Coordinates of C-alpha atoms and ligand atoms in Angstrom, one line a residue:
M4 CA 31.3 3.3 17.7
S5 CA 33.5 6.4 17.6
T6 CA 33.0 8.9 14.7
M7 CA 36.3 7.7 13.2
E8 CA 35.0 4.1 13.1
I9 CA 31.7 5.0 11.7
K10 CA 33.5 7.1 8.9
R11 CA 35.6 4.1 8.1
D12 CA 32.6 1.9 7.8
M13 CA 31.5 3.3 4.5
A14 CA 29.7 0.0 3.7
S15 CA 27.3 0.5 6.5
L16 CA 26.6 4.1 5.4
A17 CA 26.1 3.0 1.7
A18 CA 23.6 0.4 3.0
V19 CA 21.7 3.2 4.7
V20 CA 21.4 5.3 1.6
D21 CA 20.7 2.4 -0.7
E22 CA 17.9 1.1 1.5
A23 CA 16.4 4.5 1.9
A24 CA 16.2 4.6 -2.0
R25 CA 15.0 1.1 -2.2
T26 CA 12.2 1.4 0.3
A27 CA 11.4 5.2 -0.5
T28 CA 12.1 6.0 3.2
A29 CA 13.3 9.6 4.3
I30 CA 16.5 9.4 6.7
P31 CA 18.5 11.9 8.6
Q32 CA 21.5 13.4 6.9
L33 CA 24.7 11.2 7.2
T34 CA 26.4 14.3 8.2
E35 CA 24.4 14.4 11.5
R36 CA 26.0 11.1 12.4
V37 CA 29.5 11.7 10.7
P38 CA 30.0 15.5 11.0
D39 CA 33.4 15.3 9.4
L40 CA 32.2 13.2 6.3
T41 CA 33.9 14.7 3.2
V42 CA 32.7 14.8 -0.4
E43 CA 35.5 12.3 -1.1
D44 CA 33.8 9.9 1.6
G45 CA 30.3 10.8 -0.4
Y46 CA 31.7 9.5 -3.6
A47 CA 33.1 6.3 -1.8
I48 CA 29.6 5.7 -0.3
Q49 CA 28.0 6.2 -3.7
A50 CA 30.1 3.8 -5.4
L51 CA 29.3 1.2 -2.6
S52 CA 25.7 2.0 -2.9
L53 CA 25.7 1.5 -6.6
A54 CA 27.5 -2.0 -6.1
R55 CA 24.5 -3.0 -4.1
R56 CA 22.1 -2.1 -6.9
L57 CA 24.3 -4.0 -9.3
G58 CA 24.2 -7.0 -7.0
R59 CA 20.3 -6.9 -7.3
G60 CA 20.7 -7.2 -11.0
E61 CA 20.6 -3.5 -12.2
R62 CA 22.8 -2.6 -15.0
R63 CA 24.7 0.6 -15.0
I64 CA 23.9 2.7 -18.1
G65 CA 25.5 6.1 -17.6
V66 CA 25.9 9.1 -15.4
K67 CA 24.1 12.2 -14.4
M68 CA 25.5 15.7 -13.7
G69 CA 23.9 17.7 -11.0
L70 CA 24.2 21.3 -9.7
T71 CA 25.0 22.4 -13.3
S72 CA 23.2 25.7 -13.0
R73 CA 24.3 28.8 -11.0
A74 CA 21.0 28.8 -9.4
K75 CA 21.2 25.3 -7.9
M76 CA 25.1 25.7 -7.0
A77 CA 23.7 28.9 -5.0
Q78 CA 21.0 26.9 -3.3
V79 CA 23.4 24.2 -2.1
G80 CA 26.4 26.8 -1.4
V81 CA 28.9 25.2 -3.7
D82 CA 30.7 26.1 -6.9
E83 CA 31.4 22.5 -8.1
V84 CA 29.1 20.4 -10.2
I85 CA 28.5 16.7 -8.8
W86 CA 27.7 13.4 -10.6
G87 CA 25.9 10.2 -9.9
R88 CA 25.5 6.9 -11.4
L89 CA 22.3 5.8 -13.5
T90 CA 21.0 2.3 -13.8
D91 CA 18.4 0.8 -16.3
A92 CA 15.9 0.3 -13.4
M93 CA 15.8 4.2 -13.1
R94 CA 14.5 4.5 -16.7
L95 CA 10.9 5.6 -17.1
E96 CA 8.9 5.1 -20.4
E97 CA 8.4 8.4 -22.3
G98 CA 4.7 9.3 -22.1
G99 CA 4.3 6.4 -19.4
A100 CA 3.7 6.4 -15.8
M101 CA 5.7 6.7 -12.5
S102 CA 4.3 5.7 -9.2
R103 CA 4.7 8.3 -6.5
A104 CA 4.7 5.7 -4.0
N105 CA 8.2 4.6 -5.2
Y106 CA 9.7 7.8 -4.2
V107 CA 10.3 10.0 -1.0
H108 CA 9.5 13.4 -2.4
P109 CA 10.2 13.4 -6.1
R110 CA 10.8 16.5 -8.2
I111 CA 11.2 16.8 -12.1
E112 CA 13.5 18.8 -14.1
P113 CA 14.2 19.3 -17.9
E114 CA 17.7 18.3 -19.1
I115 CA 19.6 17.5 -22.3
V116 CA 20.9 13.9 -22.5
F117 CA 24.1 12.8 -24.6
L118 CA 24.5 9.2 -26.0
M119 CA 28.1 8.3 -26.2
K120 CA 29.6 6.5 -29.2
K121 CA 33.2 6.7 -28.2
P122 CA 34.9 6.4 -24.7
L123 CA 35.7 9.7 -23.0
S124 CA 37.6 10.6 -19.8
G125 CA 40.0 13.1 -18.3
E126 CA 40.5 16.5 -19.4
V127 CA 39.0 17.0 -22.9
S128 CA 38.0 20.0 -25.0
P129 CA 34.3 20.7 -26.0
L130 CA 35.2 19.6 -29.6
E131 CA 36.7 16.2 -28.4
A132 CA 33.5 15.7 -26.2
L133 CA 31.5 16.4 -29.2
A134 CA 33.2 14.0 -31.4
A135 CA 32.4 11.2 -28.9
V136 CA 28.7 11.9 -29.0
E137 CA 26.2 9.7 -31.1
A138 CA 23.2 11.6 -30.5
I139 CA 21.4 14.0 -28.1
A140 CA 18.0 14.2 -26.9
P141 CA 15.6 16.1 -24.7
A142 CA 15.0 14.5 -21.2
M143 CA 13.7 15.0 -17.9
E144 CA 15.3 13.6 -14.6
V145 CA 13.3 12.8 -11.5
I146 CA 15.3 13.7 -8.5
D147 CA 14.5 12.5 -5.2
S148 CA 16.7 13.2 -2.2
R149 CA 16.3 10.4 0.5
Y150 CA 17.1 13.0 3.2
Q151 CA 14.2 14.3 5.4
N152 CA 12.7 17.6 4.0
F153 CA 15.1 17.3 0.9
K154 CA 17.7 19.0 3.1
F155 CA 21.6 17.9 2.9
A156 CA 25.0 19.1 2.9
L157 CA 27.3 18.3 -0.1
P158 CA 28.8 14.9 1.2
D159 CA 25.3 13.8 1.9
V160 CA 23.8 14.4 -1.5
V161 CA 26.9 12.9 -3.3
A162 CA 26.6 9.8 -1.0
D163 CA 22.9 9.6 -2.0
N164 CA 23.9 9.3 -5.8
S165 CA 23.4 12.9 -6.2
S166 CA 19.6 12.6 -5.7
S167 CA 19.2 10.5 -9.1
S168 CA 16.1 8.4 -9.0
G169 CA 14.6 8.3 -12.5
F170 CA 14.7 9.7 -15.9
V171 CA 12.7 9.7 -19.2
L172 CA 14.3 10.2 -22.6
G173 CA 12.7 12.0 -25.7
N174 CA 13.6 11.4 -29.3
W175 CA 17.2 11.4 -30.4
H176 CA 18.7 14.0 -32.7
K177 CA 22.1 14.4 -34.5
P178 CA 24.9 15.3 -32.2
D179 CA 25.7 18.5 -34.1
T180 CA 22.1 19.9 -33.4
A181 CA 22.5 23.4 -31.9
I182 CA 21.6 23.0 -28.1
D183 CA 23.4 26.0 -26.7
N184 CA 20.4 28.2 -26.2
L185 CA 17.1 26.4 -26.7
G186 CA 13.9 27.5 -24.9
I187 CA 12.3 24.9 -22.6
I188 CA 8.7 25.1 -21.0
L189 CA 8.0 22.6 -18.1
E190 CA 4.2 22.2 -17.8
A191 CA 2.3 20.4 -15.0
D192 CA -1.3 19.6 -15.9
G193 CA -1.1 22.0 -19.0
R194 CA 0.3 24.9 -17.0
A195 CA 3.8 26.4 -17.4
V196 CA 5.5 25.9 -14.1
Q197 CA 9.0 26.7 -15.1
V198 CA 10.5 28.4 -18.1
G199 CA 14.2 28.3 -19.1
S200 CA 16.9 27.6 -21.6
T201 CA 19.5 25.0 -22.2
A202 CA 22.0 27.8 -21.6
A203 CA 21.4 27.5 -17.9
I204 CA 23.3 24.2 -18.0
L205 CA 26.8 25.6 -17.4
G206 CA 26.3 28.1 -20.3
H207 CA 26.3 25.2 -22.8
P208 CA 25.4 21.6 -22.1
L209 CA 28.5 20.4 -23.7
R210 CA 30.4 22.0 -20.9
S211 CA 28.6 19.6 -18.7
L212 CA 29.8 16.6 -20.7
V213 CA 33.4 18.1 -20.6
A214 CA 33.0 18.0 -16.8
A215 CA 31.5 14.7 -16.6
A216 CA 34.6 13.2 -18.5
R217 CA 37.0 14.9 -15.9
L218 CA 34.9 13.9 -12.9
V219 CA 34.5 10.3 -13.7
S220 CA 38.2 9.9 -14.4
R221 CA 38.9 11.3 -11.0
W222 CA 37.3 8.1 -9.9
G223 CA 39.1 6.0 -12.2
E224 CA 36.2 5.5 -14.5
R225 CA 35.3 6.6 -18.1
L226 CA 32.2 7.3 -20.3
N227 CA 31.6 4.3 -22.4
P228 CA 30.2 3.9 -25.8
G229 CA 26.5 3.5 -25.3
D230 CA 26.4 5.3 -22.0
I231 CA 24.0 8.3 -21.5
V232 CA 25.0 11.3 -19.6
L233 CA 22.2 13.5 -18.2
A234 CA 23.8 17.1 -18.4
G235 CA 21.8 18.8 -15.6
G236 CA 18.6 20.7 -15.0
A237 CA 17.8 23.6 -17.1
T238 CA 15.2 25.1 -14.7
A239 CA 14.4 24.7 -11.1
A240 CA 12.8 21.4 -10.2
H241 CA 9.0 21.0 -9.7
A242 CA 7.6 18.7 -6.9
L243 CA 5.4 15.8 -8.3
A244 CA 2.1 14.6 -7.0
P245 CA -0.2 11.9 -7.9
G246 CA -2.4 12.5 -10.8
M247 CA 0.0 15.1 -12.2
H248 CA 0.8 15.0 -16.1
V249 CA 4.3 16.6 -16.7
R250 CA 5.5 17.7 -20.1
A251 CA 8.8 19.4 -21.1
V252 CA 8.4 21.3 -24.5
Y253 CA 11.9 22.2 -26.1
Q254 CA 12.4 24.5 -28.9
N255 CA 13.5 22.5 -32.0
L256 CA 13.8 19.1 -30.0
G257 CA 10.2 18.0 -29.3
A258 CA 8.6 17.2 -26.0
V259 CA 8.9 14.7 -23.3
S260 CA 6.3 13.7 -20.8
L261 CA 5.4 11.5 -17.9
N262 CA 2.2 10.7 -15.7
V263 CA 2.4 10.4 -11.9
T264 CA 0.2 7.6 -10.4
E265 CA -0.5 7.0 -6.7
Ligands
0L1_26 O1 20.3 16.8 -10.7 C1 20.5 17.7 -9.8 O2 21.0 18.9 -10.1 C2 20.2 17.4 -8.3 C3 21.6 17.3 -7.7 C4 21.3 17.2 -6.2 C5 20.7 18.4 -5.5 C6 19.2 18.3 -5.5 O3 18.7 17.0 -5.1 O4 18.5 19.2 -5.6
MG27 MG1 19.3 16.8 -12.7

């Protein structure tokens, strides 16, 4: 099969990333097989991969924003945020357990999450975005690149649903709660492993919601009432190991925790 033919065969590439996620198996980067794969191709593969999840009975419940901090953008060498789709199967119970065996090489990062009460899409102002929010909460995202050694180019990570694999939500707060610069400590087994602020999320997490509205509309979609939007990591992500207890403690918002089992 020629490179062009492979590139056209987005469905088979979607099957590759979806199977890697479903079976927790590390795979080579798609851009090794298809060097001219574009970010647009990546989003097409991501959409087809989500369709496979929905076909297995999962329900789409929102989106995640990725690469929303300058540090992460620099790490991947881009200056654009990315997004991925969340399903109900990715949700982990607050204070509950996640099995390390279900992931390739999971990492965790503290985030802010928005719960939508109105539809939102396209170019919106921060005030318009806030008016569409029902509630905000502290959260943690489990990211798990399916690529070997957590290494990828931008089209790869987009195709791989922007590394989304799990999330845990804390208690909901009023939408007008100040979230522009709240201190966060990420603990592993009671020891602080990351310290940061919600300001690391594009300067203000609301900017991430504005970007989410813009990006989903580029793909003919919108944020719907009842959807959640994970705004992006506020610190670097921390690698998870069996037996670990992780907790993110937020100024004014409370804490979110998770236990990692074998
Ligand atoms: O949620 C994120 O910011 C992760 C986006 C993808 C990059 C990575 O897996 O580190
Ligand atoms: Mg994240």
